[in-house]
Short mmCIF file of C-alpha atoms in Angstrom, two decimals:
data_model
loop_
_atom_site.label_atom_id
_atom_site.label_comp_id
_atom_site.label_asym_id
_atom_site.label_seq_id
_atom_site.Cartn_x
_atom_site.Cartn_y
_atom_site.Cartn_z
CA MET A 1 22.52 -10.64 10.03
CA SER A 2 21.05 -9.02 6.97
CA THR A 3 18.78 -12.04 5.24
CA ASP A 4 17.09 -10.82 1.87
CA ILE A 5 13.60 -12.06 1.81
CA ASP A 6 13.42 -12.65 -2.20
CA SER A 7 10.32 -14.45 -3.67
CA SER A 8 12.74 -14.74 -6.89
CA THR A 9 13.55 -18.10 -6.86
CA GLU A 10 9.53 -18.85 -6.13
CA THR A 11 8.41 -16.61 -8.88
CA ARG A 12 10.69 -17.78 -12.01
CA PRO A 13 9.48 -21.26 -13.08
CA GLY A 14 12.63 -23.50 -13.77
CA ALA A 15 15.05 -22.53 -11.22
CA GLY A 16 17.91 -24.57 -12.10
CA ARG A 17 16.84 -25.84 -15.45
CA GLY A 18 17.44 -22.80 -17.08
CA ALA A 19 15.58 -19.69 -17.04
CA PRO A 20 12.32 -19.66 -19.52
CA ASP A 21 12.21 -17.55 -22.82
CA PRO A 22 11.21 -14.20 -21.59
CA GLY A 23 8.82 -13.80 -24.55
CA ALA A 24 6.82 -16.80 -24.15
CA PHE A 25 3.80 -17.21 -22.08
CA ASP A 26 4.09 -18.97 -18.95
CA PRO A 27 1.38 -20.48 -17.21
CA ASP A 28 2.92 -20.35 -13.91
CA ALA A 29 3.43 -17.05 -13.70
CA ILE A 30 2.06 -14.71 -11.12
CA VAL A 31 -0.55 -12.12 -12.57
CA VAL A 32 -2.82 -9.25 -11.51
CA THR A 33 -6.16 -9.58 -13.03
CA GLY A 34 -8.28 -7.35 -10.41
CA ILE A 35 -7.13 -3.74 -8.82
CA GLY A 36 -9.20 -2.48 -6.11
CA ALA A 37 -8.12 1.34 -4.64
CA VAL A 38 -9.84 3.51 -2.02
CA LEU A 39 -7.03 6.07 -1.83
CA PRO A 40 -6.90 10.10 -1.13
CA THR A 41 -7.01 10.61 -4.95
CA GLY A 42 -10.43 8.72 -5.00
CA ARG A 43 -11.94 5.31 -6.03
CA GLY A 44 -9.77 3.07 -8.51
CA PRO A 45 -6.65 2.91 -9.99
CA GLU A 46 -7.86 5.18 -12.90
CA ALA A 47 -8.36 8.07 -10.21
CA LEU A 48 -4.70 7.54 -8.91
CA TRP A 49 -3.05 7.78 -12.48
CA THR A 50 -5.32 10.92 -13.50
CA ALA A 51 -4.04 12.39 -10.28
CA TRP A 52 -0.31 11.68 -11.31
CA ARG A 53 -0.67 12.48 -14.49
CA GLU A 54 -1.77 15.72 -14.09
CA GLY A 55 0.54 16.22 -11.53
CA ARG A 56 -2.27 16.91 -8.96
CA PRO A 57 -1.84 16.13 -5.14
CA ALA A 58 -4.48 15.10 -2.98
CA LEU A 59 -2.89 16.50 0.16
CA VAL A 60 -5.33 18.64 2.27
CA PRO A 61 -4.86 20.89 5.45
CA TYR A 62 -5.09 18.39 8.54
CA GLN A 63 -8.53 17.66 10.01
CA ASP A 64 -9.81 15.48 12.56
CA PRO A 65 -12.57 16.22 14.86
CA TYR A 66 -10.79 14.90 17.92
CA VAL A 67 -7.10 16.06 17.31
CA ARG A 68 -6.61 19.54 17.30
CA THR A 69 -3.06 20.39 16.25
CA LYS A 70 -1.05 23.13 14.53
CA LYS A 71 1.78 20.71 14.32
CA ILE A 72 0.48 18.66 11.75
CA THR A 73 -0.23 20.83 8.52
CA HIS A 74 -1.10 18.23 5.62
CA PHE A 75 -2.47 14.86 5.60
CA GLY A 76 -3.59 12.52 2.79
CA HIS A 77 -7.07 11.65 3.73
CA VAL A 78 -9.49 9.69 1.85
CA PRO A 79 -12.45 11.87 0.65
CA ALA A 80 -15.19 12.02 3.25
CA ASP A 81 -17.74 10.62 0.51
CA LEU A 82 -15.74 7.97 -0.09
CA GLN A 83 -14.74 6.96 3.34
CA GLN A 84 -18.92 6.55 3.69
CA ALA A 85 -18.94 4.54 0.83
CA SER A 86 -16.57 2.13 2.02
CA ARG A 87 -18.21 1.94 5.64
CA ASP A 88 -21.16 1.28 3.56
CA SER A 89 -19.94 -1.53 1.71
CA VAL A 90 -19.53 -3.43 5.34
CA PRO A 91 -22.47 -5.14 6.20
CA HIS A 92 -24.34 -3.51 9.35
CA LYS A 93 -23.75 -6.10 11.53
CA LEU A 94 -19.85 -6.01 11.42
CA ARG A 95 -19.09 -2.47 11.67
CA LYS A 96 -18.80 -2.81 15.04
CA PHE A 97 -15.63 -4.75 14.49
CA GLY A 98 -13.66 -2.41 12.40
CA THR A 99 -12.24 0.36 11.99
CA ALA A 100 -12.15 3.40 9.26
CA PHE A 101 -9.05 1.93 7.40
CA THR A 102 -10.39 -1.54 7.37
CA PHE A 103 -13.63 -0.34 5.58
CA ASN A 104 -11.41 0.99 2.74
CA ALA A 105 -9.85 -2.18 2.80
CA VAL A 106 -13.27 -4.16 2.37
CA LEU A 107 -14.51 -1.82 -0.17
CA ALA A 108 -10.88 -2.08 -2.42
CA ALA A 109 -11.22 -5.62 -1.99
CA GLU A 110 -14.60 -5.45 -2.96
CA ASP A 111 -13.98 -3.48 -6.53
CA ALA A 112 -10.56 -6.02 -6.94
CA MET A 113 -12.90 -8.87 -7.00
CA ARG A 114 -15.55 -7.27 -9.35
CA ALA A 115 -12.79 -6.24 -11.69
CA ALA A 116 -11.37 -9.95 -11.77
CA GLY A 117 -14.57 -10.99 -13.88
CA GLU A 118 -17.49 -13.15 -12.76
CA GLY A 119 -15.80 -16.26 -13.28
CA TRP A 120 -13.17 -15.45 -10.75
CA GLN A 121 -16.41 -15.82 -8.05
CA GLU A 122 -17.04 -19.43 -8.71
CA ILE A 123 -13.73 -20.06 -7.26
CA PRO A 124 -14.89 -22.05 -3.85
CA GLU A 125 -14.27 -20.08 -0.66
CA GLU A 126 -12.12 -22.22 0.92
CA ARG A 127 -9.78 -22.02 -1.94
CA ARG A 128 -9.57 -18.32 -2.01
CA GLY A 129 -6.26 -17.25 -0.47
CA LEU A 130 -6.25 -14.00 1.52
CA TYR A 131 -3.32 -12.20 2.34
CA VAL A 132 -3.45 -8.80 4.41
CA ALA A 133 -0.57 -6.26 4.74
CA GLN A 134 -1.59 -3.77 7.70
CA ASP A 135 -0.04 -0.76 9.44
CA ASP A 136 0.21 -0.55 13.06
CA SER A 137 -2.87 1.12 12.91
CA THR A 138 -5.26 -0.12 15.48
CA GLU A 139 -8.11 0.94 17.65
CA LEU A 140 -8.61 1.20 20.86
CA SER A 141 -6.80 4.54 19.90
CA VAL A 142 -6.19 8.01 22.13
CA ALA A 143 -8.91 9.45 20.08
CA ALA A 144 -11.32 6.91 19.86
CA PHE A 145 -11.14 7.02 24.26
CA HIS A 146 -11.26 10.82 23.91
CA LYS A 147 -14.62 10.62 21.99
CA ALA A 148 -15.81 8.05 24.29
CA LEU A 149 -15.33 10.25 26.96
CA ASP A 150 -17.01 13.40 25.20
CA GLN A 151 -19.84 11.82 24.59
CA ALA A 152 -20.41 10.12 28.26
CA ARG A 153 -19.66 13.95 29.36
CA THR A 154 -22.54 15.30 27.38
CA ASP A 155 -25.41 12.80 26.91
CA THR A 156 -28.09 13.74 29.30
CA SER A 157 -29.82 10.22 28.59
CA PRO A 158 -31.00 8.02 31.60
CA GLY A 159 -27.83 5.84 32.65
CA MET A 160 -25.10 7.70 30.94
CA GLY A 161 -22.13 9.93 32.22
CA ALA A 162 -18.42 9.19 32.85
CA ASP A 163 -19.03 5.76 34.06
CA LEU A 164 -15.59 3.86 33.23
CA THR A 165 -17.19 0.77 31.92
CA ARG A 166 -19.54 2.95 29.60
CA VAL A 167 -16.78 4.57 28.60
CA VAL A 168 -14.70 1.83 27.53
CA ALA A 169 -17.83 0.04 25.68
CA GLU A 170 -18.11 3.42 23.80
CA ALA A 171 -14.23 3.31 22.87
CA PHE A 172 -14.61 -0.22 21.64
CA GLY A 173 -18.07 0.74 19.31
CA ASN A 174 -20.66 -0.95 21.15
CA ALA A 175 -22.18 1.53 23.37
CA ALA A 176 -24.95 -0.75 24.38
CA THR A 177 -23.02 -3.25 26.71
CA PHE A 178 -19.67 -4.26 26.40
CA ASN A 179 -18.59 -7.20 24.60
CA PRO A 180 -15.26 -8.35 24.79
CA PHE A 181 -15.27 -9.92 21.08
CA THR A 182 -15.33 -6.49 19.88
CA VAL A 183 -11.45 -6.21 20.76
CA ILE A 184 -11.11 -7.34 17.32
CA ARG A 185 -10.80 -4.06 16.78
CA ALA A 186 -7.43 -3.69 18.44
CA LEU A 187 -5.86 -6.54 16.67
CA ASN A 188 -3.17 -6.04 13.74
CA ASN A 189 -4.75 -8.53 12.15
CA ASN A 190 -8.23 -6.72 11.98
CA THR A 191 -8.31 -6.31 7.81
CA LEU A 192 -7.92 -9.55 7.55
CA ALA A 193 -10.62 -10.71 10.13
CA LEU A 194 -13.09 -8.48 8.67
CA VAL A 195 -12.29 -8.52 4.74
CA SER A 196 -12.22 -12.56 5.39
CA ILE A 197 -16.05 -12.44 6.67
CA ALA A 198 -17.55 -9.51 4.59
CA GLN A 199 -16.18 -11.03 1.46
CA ARG A 200 -16.30 -14.74 2.30
CA PHE A 201 -12.82 -15.91 2.46
CA ARG A 202 -12.31 -19.55 4.11
CA GLY A 203 -9.05 -20.35 2.88
CA ASP A 204 -5.21 -19.76 3.20
CA CYS A 205 -4.53 -16.76 4.56
CA ALA A 206 -1.83 -14.73 6.36
CA ALA A 207 -1.53 -11.12 8.30
CA PHE A 208 1.78 -8.77 7.77
CA VAL A 209 1.99 -5.72 10.02
CA GLN A 210 4.33 -2.40 9.95
CA ASP A 211 4.04 0.23 6.97
CA ALA A 212 5.33 -0.90 3.19
CA GLY A 213 7.30 -3.81 4.22
CA ALA A 214 4.24 -5.73 5.11
CA ALA A 215 2.77 -5.48 1.53
CA LEU A 216 6.13 -6.97 0.14
CA GLY A 217 5.60 -9.88 2.48
CA ALA A 218 1.87 -10.11 1.70
CA LEU A 219 2.70 -10.45 -2.12
CA GLN A 220 5.80 -12.91 -1.40
CA ARG A 221 3.36 -15.47 0.55
CA ALA A 222 0.46 -15.03 -1.82
CA ALA A 223 2.86 -15.75 -5.00
CA PHE A 224 4.63 -18.78 -2.93
CA SER A 225 0.65 -20.23 -2.22
CA LEU A 226 -0.29 -19.93 -5.37
CA ARG A 227 2.90 -21.95 -6.49
CA GLN A 228 2.51 -24.40 -3.78
CA GLY A 229 -1.15 -24.92 -4.34
CA ASP A 230 -2.45 -23.89 -1.38
CA CYS A 231 -5.18 -21.41 -3.05
CA ASP A 232 -6.49 -21.60 -6.73
CA THR A 233 -6.53 -17.49 -6.25
CA ALA A 234 -4.97 -14.99 -3.88
CA LEU A 235 -6.44 -11.55 -2.56
CA VAL A 236 -3.29 -9.30 -1.60
CA VAL A 237 -4.65 -6.05 0.60
CA GLY A 238 -2.60 -3.21 2.20
CA ALA A 239 -4.53 -0.65 4.16
CA GLY A 240 -3.79 1.34 7.21
CA SER A 241 -3.70 5.16 8.13
CA PHE A 242 -1.33 7.28 10.21
CA ASN A 243 -4.19 9.31 11.30
CA GLU A 244 -3.50 8.24 15.04
CA PRO A 245 -2.40 10.79 17.41
CA LEU A 246 0.64 8.82 19.05
CA LYS A 247 1.72 7.90 15.37
CA LEU A 248 1.47 11.47 14.51
CA ALA A 249 3.17 12.63 17.37
CA ALA A 250 6.30 10.19 17.12
CA GLN A 251 6.58 11.31 13.36
CA TYR A 252 6.62 14.93 14.38
CA ARG A 253 9.34 14.60 17.10
CA ALA A 254 11.47 12.17 14.88
CA GLY A 255 11.49 15.65 12.55
CA ASN A 256 9.77 13.76 9.56
CA LEU A 257 6.84 15.85 8.61
CA THR A 258 6.52 18.69 6.66
CA ALA A 259 6.02 22.11 7.88
CA GLY A 260 3.47 23.11 5.45
CA GLY A 261 4.72 26.08 4.00
CA ARG A 262 3.68 25.46 0.09
CA GLY A 263 0.29 24.22 0.82
CA ALA A 264 -0.65 21.13 -0.90
CA ALA A 265 2.47 21.17 -3.07
CA SER A 266 4.48 21.02 0.35
CA LEU A 267 5.85 16.94 -0.40
CA ARG A 268 8.80 18.01 -2.31
CA SER A 269 10.45 14.48 -3.21
CA PHE A 270 14.34 14.50 -4.19
CA ASP A 271 14.21 18.53 -4.00
CA ALA A 272 17.05 20.62 -2.83
CA GLY A 273 13.85 22.44 -0.92
CA ARG A 274 12.22 19.19 1.00
CA ASP A 275 11.84 19.47 4.48
CA GLY A 276 9.81 16.43 5.10
CA THR A 277 7.12 14.03 4.23
CA VAL A 278 3.02 14.38 4.33
CA LEU A 279 1.55 11.26 6.20
CA ALA A 280 -1.79 9.47 4.29
CA GLU A 281 -4.04 6.64 4.88
CA GLY A 282 -5.81 4.19 2.09
CA ALA A 283 -6.15 0.58 0.67
CA VAL A 284 -5.56 -0.84 -2.31
CA ALA A 285 -6.50 -4.97 -3.00
CA LEU A 286 -5.01 -6.90 -6.00
CA VAL A 287 -6.28 -10.27 -7.11
CA LEU A 288 -3.37 -12.59 -8.28
CA GLU A 289 -3.98 -15.44 -9.82
CA ARG A 290 -1.28 -18.29 -12.26
CA ALA A 291 -1.37 -17.06 -15.50
CA GLY A 292 -2.34 -20.26 -16.78
CA ASP A 293 -5.46 -20.27 -14.39
CA ALA A 294 -6.59 -16.47 -15.59
CA ALA A 295 -6.19 -17.88 -19.30
CA ALA A 296 -8.60 -20.69 -18.42
CA ARG A 297 -11.28 -18.82 -17.52
CA GLY A 298 -10.81 -15.89 -19.72
CA ALA A 299 -9.68 -13.24 -17.24
CA ARG A 300 -7.25 -10.31 -18.46
CA ALA A 301 -4.25 -10.31 -16.97
CA LEU A 302 -2.89 -6.48 -16.04
CA VAL A 303 0.58 -7.45 -14.98
CA THR A 304 3.00 -9.98 -14.06
CA VAL A 305 4.34 -9.69 -10.59
CA LEU A 306 8.03 -11.24 -10.78
CA GLY A 307 9.38 -10.99 -7.08
CA ALA A 308 9.93 -8.47 -4.20
CA THR A 309 13.07 -8.45 -1.93
CA LEU A 310 12.84 -6.93 1.71
CA ARG A 311 15.36 -6.63 4.52
CA PRO A 312 16.27 -4.82 7.88
CA THR A 313 18.75 -1.61 7.55
CA VAL A 314 18.79 -1.41 11.14
CA ASP A 315 21.70 -3.96 11.01
CA SER A 316 24.98 -2.62 10.66
CA GLY A 317 26.36 -2.75 7.63
CA VAL A 318 22.97 -2.23 5.56
CA GLY A 319 23.09 0.78 3.77
CA PRO A 320 22.14 2.15 0.61
CA ALA A 321 24.94 0.25 -1.41
CA ALA A 322 23.87 -3.22 -0.05
CA LEU A 323 19.95 -2.24 -0.88
CA ALA A 324 21.00 -1.45 -4.31
CA GLU A 325 22.83 -4.89 -4.44
CA SER A 326 19.94 -6.69 -3.31
CA ALA A 327 17.62 -4.70 -6.05
CA ARG A 328 20.14 -5.60 -8.99
CA GLY A 329 19.97 -9.30 -7.69
CA LEU A 330 16.11 -9.28 -7.91
CA MET A 331 16.57 -7.92 -11.35
CA ALA A 332 19.27 -10.24 -12.10
CA ALA A 333 17.02 -13.29 -10.89
CA HIS A 334 14.17 -12.33 -14.11
CA GLY A 335 16.94 -11.63 -16.80
CA VAL A 336 16.38 -7.76 -16.19
CA THR A 337 19.62 -5.48 -16.07
CA PRO A 338 19.39 -1.48 -15.20
CA GLU A 339 19.50 -0.85 -18.90
CA SER A 340 16.35 -2.91 -19.85
CA LEU A 341 14.51 -2.01 -17.00
CA GLY A 342 11.59 0.62 -18.37
CA ALA A 343 11.00 2.80 -15.18
CA VAL A 344 11.81 3.16 -11.46
CA LEU A 345 9.32 4.25 -8.95
CA ALA A 346 11.18 5.78 -6.36
CA ASP A 347 9.88 6.02 -2.45
CA GLY A 348 10.89 9.71 -2.13
CA LYS A 349 9.30 10.20 1.35
CA GLY A 350 10.41 13.74 1.10
CA THR A 351 12.29 13.64 4.86
CA VAL A 352 16.19 15.03 4.13
CA HIS A 353 17.68 11.75 5.13
CA HIS A 354 14.95 9.50 3.68
CA ASP A 355 15.58 10.97 0.22
CA ALA A 356 19.34 11.47 0.49
CA ALA A 357 19.62 7.82 1.14
CA GLU A 358 17.65 6.82 -1.48
CA THR A 359 19.40 9.13 -3.80
CA GLU A 360 22.78 7.04 -2.84
CA LEU A 361 20.73 3.71 -3.55
CA LEU A 362 19.65 4.86 -6.99
CA ARG A 363 23.09 5.95 -8.11
CA ALA A 364 24.61 2.60 -7.23
CA LEU A 365 21.79 0.61 -8.94
CA LEU A 366 21.59 2.37 -11.94
CA LYS A 367 25.06 3.58 -12.28
CA ASP A 368 24.59 6.20 -15.24
CA SER A 369 22.29 3.36 -17.36
CA GLY A 370 19.73 6.35 -18.36
CA VAL A 371 16.80 4.30 -16.88
CA PRO A 372 14.18 7.46 -15.95
CA VAL A 373 13.14 7.52 -12.13
CA SER A 374 9.73 9.20 -11.02
CA SER A 375 7.84 8.95 -7.59
CA LEU A 376 4.08 9.00 -6.78
CA ARG A 377 4.77 10.28 -3.28
CA PRO A 378 3.99 13.80 -3.52
CA VAL A 379 0.30 13.16 -4.86
CA THR A 380 -0.78 10.46 -2.43
CA GLY A 381 1.76 11.25 0.79
CA THR A 382 3.28 8.39 2.36
CA LEU A 383 0.69 5.60 2.66
CA GLY A 384 2.56 2.77 4.48
CA ALA A 385 1.32 -0.40 4.12
CA ALA A 386 -0.82 0.52 0.94
CA GLY A 387 2.18 2.27 -0.96
CA PRO A 388 4.07 -0.72 -2.86
CA LEU A 389 0.47 -2.08 -3.91
CA ALA A 390 -0.70 1.47 -5.21
CA GLU A 391 2.29 1.44 -7.57
CA LEU A 392 1.55 -1.94 -8.73
CA ALA A 393 -1.63 -0.74 -9.45
CA LEU A 394 -0.45 1.70 -11.56
CA ALA A 395 1.64 -0.53 -13.73
CA PRO A 396 -0.99 -1.10 -16.19
CA SER A 397 -1.20 2.25 -16.92
CA LEU A 398 1.94 2.98 -17.25
CA PHE A 399 2.43 -0.09 -19.92
CA ALA A 400 -0.82 1.20 -21.82
CA ALA A 401 0.09 4.80 -21.72
CA GLY A 402 3.86 4.59 -22.66
CA GLU A 403 4.82 7.41 -20.61
CA LEU A 404 5.93 8.01 -17.28
CA PRO A 405 4.73 11.06 -15.77
CA PRO A 406 7.05 13.70 -13.59
CA ILE A 407 7.80 13.55 -9.98
CA PRO A 408 5.23 16.71 -9.05
CA HIS A 409 7.02 20.18 -7.76
CA LEU A 410 10.85 18.56 -8.25
CA LYS A 411 12.72 21.70 -9.39
CA THR A 412 16.00 21.31 -8.23
CA PRO A 413 17.18 17.44 -8.46
CA PRO A 414 19.88 15.88 -6.77
CA ASP A 415 23.20 15.37 -8.87
CA GLY A 416 24.44 11.99 -9.55
CA GLY A 417 23.74 11.03 -12.80
CA THR A 418 20.08 9.96 -11.95
CA ASP A 419 17.61 10.48 -14.46
CA PHE A 420 15.11 11.91 -12.49
CA VAL A 421 11.45 12.86 -14.50
CA THR A 422 10.92 16.58 -14.21
CA GLY A 423 8.33 19.01 -16.12
CA ALA A 424 6.41 16.71 -18.31
CA PRO A 425 5.87 13.09 -18.85
CA ARG A 426 9.01 11.01 -20.44
CA LYS A 427 7.55 9.18 -23.61
CA ARG A 428 9.02 5.60 -23.45
CA ARG A 429 7.63 2.02 -23.95
CA ILE A 430 7.39 0.80 -20.66
CA ASP A 431 7.67 -3.11 -20.05
CA SER A 432 9.23 -3.43 -16.57
CA VAL A 433 8.80 -1.35 -13.55
CA LEU A 434 11.08 -1.89 -10.20
CA SER A 435 9.54 0.17 -7.24
CA LEU A 436 11.42 1.16 -3.94
CA HIS A 437 10.22 1.24 -0.37
CA SER A 438 11.32 1.96 3.03
CA SER A 439 9.76 2.08 6.05
CA PHE A 440 10.05 4.37 9.19
CA ASN A 441 10.75 0.96 11.20
CA GLY A 442 14.17 -0.21 10.02
CA PHE A 443 13.14 -2.26 6.64
CA ALA A 444 13.59 -1.30 3.08
CA GLY A 445 12.83 -3.23 -0.39
CA ALA A 446 12.04 -3.46 -3.71
CA LEU A 447 9.21 -5.06 -6.36
CA LEU A 448 9.43 -5.73 -9.79
CA ALA A 449 6.91 -6.05 -12.14
CA GLU A 450 6.61 -6.53 -15.82
CA ARG A 451 3.87 -6.24 -18.64
CA PRO A 452 2.13 -9.89 -19.34
CA HIS A 453 2.47 -12.40 -21.68
CA LEU A 454 -0.30 -13.04 -23.79
CA VAL A 455 -1.42 -16.56 -24.49
#
């Protein structure tokens, strides 16, 4: 049975008593007060916004010292210097328990907490909630064992060699001795574990796994916990990487990846000439609070998170039309109609079948309402668990700039009445944003946010 997982009944105070005045300050609204990002575009939401506004893709030829392939042409790699900064942000004694993408998460969390202001740091550790979304990216990976075997074969120091115990120890990141506790690197809650220790979170927590749907689930849980009084502030982190041999091979065999014939411009969301997506890696962190609490400590609300909906698409009968109704229901619960919506950020993976299904969804949802549609995907690549949070991180820039950047490389948009933004940015006051997301594992959802109301 298909079931919506929708936070709209929790994120609109006064449900059952009539909706509050949409222009009034709502102290129970869930707002974002801090943003951190470690992405292919660089560090911080400003770097992401600039790359999108300039139509500058951050997709480069695929490179990895332990994966040799001609099939994977491009990837959204986090720049090497930023990856090193992420590693440096983790205390040395904790590094053996983490992975490259969880290091990104720690740095993004650090930046988000700093951006939220000094008053946030005074919140007791046991009242800080942590809600993490992670791809199904884990260590040990095939590449980790490859690296360990390679080192065992080439290291001539005493006691080395291709001894099984040493190979396993090396692959687990602890070459001196095999420490079973380092198995934490192989767990799907690795990001939660490392962030909670490095950034001192001892309160309510939850870990969600599997692509973009995990981020929507983490946002829903954070909003619920804030409303229930389980925490006084919530850090939501989305992190992951598709850079793992078996994952890359699976996406290639499924026909989801571009042949890379146009270089960095190969991911062509919604274009008639699209031939596949480009996978990526990265992390985004958001500090969430109740609006009244944020105002009391003098913090600036950047965006209000209204709600999210998530549902499986593998169930019988759940297609684009049903997903459109789900998104329409989310908007209706918050008094937003297609006509009053400021902008739509489409998923735009760039595969033939994903974009065809999303085009049908947009046609059913917007129905010639004239709402402009853009997509970030050609700039960052497919981010997985960080994707929905990256688009939420862009909302303050959309509100401030009063324009919606175009979809890069879109030359021949689909027919059907949907207003895809091409060429130049669309000048428009944007007070609300709906972002759409789908995963490779059978889930799809939407996230609704709006310009925050000041006291």
